[in-house]
């Protein structure tokens, strides 16, 4: 039996639990996020404003409020839990894809959204485009977003974030319909 690695050395804790509608996965915490112990903490990072502008949260949260995300059905994780910095500063073995797969299979969110093509490419092992992917992890659908990092500002586009928000709402509506159908079938 493989024992899980200790989470004590994680730069940022996973924000995961069963029943989430959406989990965001980045590559690694930035140096600023590691220093502040908060996801997407650099002031130039657009993550928190994108969540609000796309309609995934009712207000713009501060990075330090990341533990509140499960209240909105949202979770967070990274591919590199024990390293921080820009992707080009990380050691080759920083990304723990098997750990990510195990977490997603265990918690089964409806959607896993990679917050950059680089994160998705590292996890999936091939080039990707933005948007909903044809593959999944168990029952979890995969989505790729433009990076909210200030360093990727030249490639920024809120549109895929809005498409994701629409997809999350659609998934929620599908889940409600499924529960209603199951309830109706039980009454018969």
Tab-separated table of C-alpha atoms in Angstrom:
chain	number	residue	atom	x	y	z
A	1	UNK	CA	0.000	0.000	0.000
A	2	UNK	CA	1.328	3.443	-0.922
A	3	UNK	CA	1.145	5.875	1.967
A	4	UNK	CA	0.178	9.467	1.172
A	5	UNK	CA	2.962	12.011	1.470
A	6	UNK	CA	2.777	14.303	4.470
A	7	UNK	CA	0.923	17.544	3.886
A	8	UNK	CA	3.053	19.329	6.506
A	9	UNK	CA	5.539	20.503	3.894
A	10	UNK	CA	2.860	21.813	1.507
A	11	UNK	CA	3.354	25.481	0.595
A	12	UNK	CA	-0.419	26.018	0.528
A	13	UNK	CA	-3.058	23.609	1.826
A	14	UNK	CA	-5.450	21.922	-0.565
A	15	UNK	CA	-8.985	23.271	-0.324
A	16	UNK	CA	-10.842	20.092	-1.195
A	17	UNK	CA	-13.848	18.141	-0.026
A	18	UNK	CA	-16.420	15.894	-1.652
A	19	UNK	CA	-19.326	17.591	-3.389
A	20	UNK	CA	-17.514	20.593	-4.862
A	21	UNK	CA	-18.768	21.786	-8.221
A	22	UNK	CA	-15.393	23.177	-9.289
A	23	UNK	CA	-11.728	22.817	-8.327
A	24	UNK	CA	-9.026	25.109	-9.698
A	25	UNK	CA	-5.549	23.662	-10.222
A	26	UNK	CA	-2.465	25.793	-10.804
A	27	UNK	CA	1.140	24.766	-11.242
A	28	UNK	CA	2.662	26.077	-7.991
A	29	UNK	CA	2.266	28.872	-5.477
A	30	UNK	CA	4.073	32.052	-6.454
A	31	UNK	CA	6.730	33.406	-4.116
A	32	UNK	CA	4.218	36.056	-2.996
A	33	UNK	CA	1.524	33.449	-2.342
A	34	UNK	CA	3.984	31.338	-0.362
A	35	UNK	CA	5.022	34.365	1.712
A	36	UNK	CA	1.414	35.376	2.398
A	37	UNK	CA	0.124	31.785	2.780
A	38	UNK	CA	-2.678	32.561	0.336
A	39	UNK	CA	-3.518	31.407	-3.168
A	40	UNK	CA	-3.075	33.883	-6.067
A	41	UNK	CA	-1.823	36.589	-3.673
A	42	UNK	CA	0.194	38.782	-6.029
A	43	UNK	CA	-1.698	42.052	-6.651
A	44	UNK	CA	-1.156	41.645	-10.413
A	45	UNK	CA	-2.844	38.241	-10.462
A	46	UNK	CA	-6.374	38.390	-11.883
A	47	UNK	CA	-7.672	35.154	-10.293
A	48	UNK	CA	-9.877	36.748	-7.628
A	49	UNK	CA	-11.310	39.406	-9.931
A	50	UNK	CA	-11.941	36.751	-12.616
A	51	UNK	CA	-13.932	34.630	-10.144
A	52	UNK	CA	-16.126	37.613	-9.333
A	53	UNK	CA	-16.420	39.004	-12.872
A	54	UNK	CA	-17.333	35.579	-14.251
A	55	UNK	CA	-20.026	35.194	-11.584
A	56	UNK	CA	-18.440	32.333	-9.656
A	57	UNK	CA	-18.394	34.321	-6.386
A	58	UNK	CA	-20.875	37.009	-5.272
A	59	UNK	CA	-18.075	39.469	-4.446
A	60	UNK	CA	-14.373	39.837	-5.039
A	61	UNK	CA	-12.633	37.868	-2.342
A	62	UNK	CA	-9.212	38.785	-0.984
A	63	UNK	CA	-6.502	36.121	-1.380
A	64	UNK	CA	-6.494	35.559	2.394
A	65	UNK	CA	-10.168	34.529	2.137
A	66	UNK	CA	-9.366	31.427	0.071
A	67	UNK	CA	-10.663	29.109	2.863
A	68	UNK	CA	-14.166	30.501	2.161
A	69	UNK	CA	-14.291	29.093	-1.380
A	70	UNK	CA	-15.996	25.780	-0.445
A	71	UNK	CA	-19.005	27.864	0.641
A	72	UNK	CA	-19.362	28.659	-3.082
A	73	UNK	CA	-18.731	25.050	-4.150
A	74	UNK	CA	-15.148	25.816	-5.197
A	75	UNK	CA	-11.849	24.185	-4.227
A	76	UNK	CA	-8.144	24.799	-4.875
A	77	UNK	CA	-5.004	22.746	-5.402
A	78	UNK	CA	-1.658	22.900	-7.210
A	79	UNK	CA	0.464	20.404	-9.102
A	80	UNK	CA	3.543	21.350	-7.060
A	81	UNK	CA	2.631	21.373	-3.385
A	82	UNK	CA	6.194	21.519	-2.005
A	83	UNK	CA	7.706	24.193	-4.279
A	84	UNK	CA	6.955	27.827	-5.025
A	85	UNK	CA	7.973	30.246	-7.728
A	86	UNK	CA	7.592	30.730	-11.455
A	87	UNK	CA	7.219	27.587	-13.537
A	88	UNK	CA	10.710	28.021	-15.012
A	89	UNK	CA	12.190	28.092	-11.482
A	90	UNK	CA	10.671	24.784	-10.366
A	91	UNK	CA	12.674	21.547	-10.306
A	92	UNK	CA	11.808	19.004	-13.001
A	93	UNK	CA	10.118	16.690	-10.509
A	94	UNK	CA	8.029	19.413	-8.819
A	95	UNK	CA	4.720	18.387	-10.395
A	96	UNK	CA	3.037	15.462	-8.656
A	97	UNK	CA	0.485	14.342	-11.245
A	98	UNK	CA	-0.359	11.022	-9.501
A	99	UNK	CA	-1.231	12.943	-6.319
A	100	UNK	CA	-3.492	15.307	-8.280
A	101	UNK	CA	-5.251	12.398	-9.985
A	102	UNK	CA	-5.771	10.648	-6.643
A	103	UNK	CA	-7.209	13.806	-5.044
A	104	UNK	CA	-9.617	14.382	-7.909
A	105	UNK	CA	-10.714	10.740	-7.997
A	106	UNK	CA	-11.238	10.814	-4.216
A	107	UNK	CA	-13.205	14.102	-4.067
A	108	UNK	CA	-14.922	13.908	-7.497
A	109	UNK	CA	-15.684	17.580	-8.186
A	110	UNK	CA	-17.891	18.124	-11.233
A	111	UNK	CA	-15.181	20.175	-12.964
A	112	UNK	CA	-11.419	20.561	-12.627
A	113	UNK	CA	-10.205	23.830	-14.161
A	114	UNK	CA	-6.507	24.257	-14.848
A	115	UNK	CA	-5.520	27.896	-14.429
A	116	UNK	CA	-3.059	27.761	-17.319
A	117	UNK	CA	-2.235	25.724	-20.379
A	118	UNK	CA	1.075	24.852	-18.706
A	119	UNK	CA	-0.705	23.283	-15.709
A	120	UNK	CA	-3.009	21.296	-17.994
A	121	UNK	CA	-0.148	20.196	-20.251
A	122	UNK	CA	1.857	19.028	-17.229
A	123	UNK	CA	-1.095	17.071	-15.812
A	124	UNK	CA	-2.425	15.632	-19.060
A	125	UNK	CA	0.843	15.046	-20.877
A	126	UNK	CA	-0.101	16.783	-24.121
A	127	UNK	CA	-0.828	20.189	-25.597
A	128	UNK	CA	-4.269	21.656	-24.887
A	129	UNK	CA	-6.490	24.504	-25.977
A	130	UNK	CA	-8.587	26.666	-23.685
A	131	UNK	CA	-12.032	25.368	-22.843
A	132	UNK	CA	-13.719	22.072	-22.024
A	133	UNK	CA	-11.529	19.049	-22.746
A	134	UNK	CA	-12.689	15.767	-24.243
A	135	UNK	CA	-11.086	13.725	-21.468
A	136	UNK	CA	-11.998	13.447	-17.808
A	137	UNK	CA	-10.667	12.117	-14.524
A	138	UNK	CA	-13.289	9.626	-13.455
A	139	UNK	CA	-16.552	11.591	-13.596
A	140	UNK	CA	-14.757	14.951	-13.322
A	141	UNK	CA	-14.754	17.004	-16.521
A	142	UNK	CA	-11.642	19.046	-17.344
A	143	UNK	CA	-11.426	22.687	-18.397
A	144	UNK	CA	-8.404	24.843	-19.327
A	145	UNK	CA	-8.287	28.574	-18.633
A	146	UNK	CA	-5.945	31.396	-19.614
A	147	UNK	CA	-3.485	32.073	-16.820
A	148	UNK	CA	-4.549	34.901	-14.491
A	149	UNK	CA	-0.899	35.609	-13.652
A	150	UNK	CA	0.259	39.158	-14.243
A	151	UNK	CA	3.162	37.662	-16.203
A	152	UNK	CA	0.663	36.256	-18.719
A	153	UNK	CA	-1.288	39.511	-19.096
A	154	UNK	CA	-0.596	39.620	-22.853
A	155	UNK	CA	-2.637	36.405	-23.232
A	156	UNK	CA	-5.417	37.320	-20.782
A	157	UNK	CA	-9.016	36.731	-21.799
A	158	UNK	CA	-11.938	36.597	-19.373
A	159	UNK	CA	-14.190	34.848	-21.916
A	160	UNK	CA	-13.110	31.247	-21.091
A	161	UNK	CA	-13.679	32.046	-17.388
A	162	UNK	CA	-17.224	33.158	-18.236
A	163	UNK	CA	-17.765	30.001	-20.307
A	164	UNK	CA	-16.568	27.979	-17.312
A	165	UNK	CA	-19.019	29.799	-15.033
A	166	UNK	CA	-21.841	29.026	-17.470
A	167	UNK	CA	-20.717	25.386	-17.519
A	168	UNK	CA	-20.691	25.270	-13.698
A	169	UNK	CA	-24.244	26.643	-13.633
A	170	UNK	CA	-25.280	24.115	-16.279
A	171	UNK	CA	-23.666	21.322	-14.249
A	172	UNK	CA	-25.536	22.500	-11.146
A	173	UNK	CA	-28.816	22.549	-13.088
A	174	UNK	CA	-28.081	19.051	-14.446
A	175	UNK	CA	-27.374	17.791	-10.925
A	176	UNK	CA	-30.625	19.276	-9.613
A	177	UNK	CA	-32.595	17.722	-12.498
A	178	UNK	CA	-30.924	14.389	-11.799
A	179	UNK	CA	-31.864	14.578	-8.106
A	180	UNK	CA	-35.438	15.543	-9.030
A	181	UNK	CA	-35.679	12.643	-11.488
A	182	UNK	CA	-34.333	10.249	-8.845
A	183	UNK	CA	-36.869	11.566	-6.323
A	184	UNK	CA	-39.700	11.136	-8.829
A	185	UNK	CA	-38.558	7.598	-9.653
A	186	UNK	CA	-38.529	6.725	-5.927
A	187	UNK	CA	-42.156	7.887	-5.582
A	188	UNK	CA	-43.308	5.589	-8.386
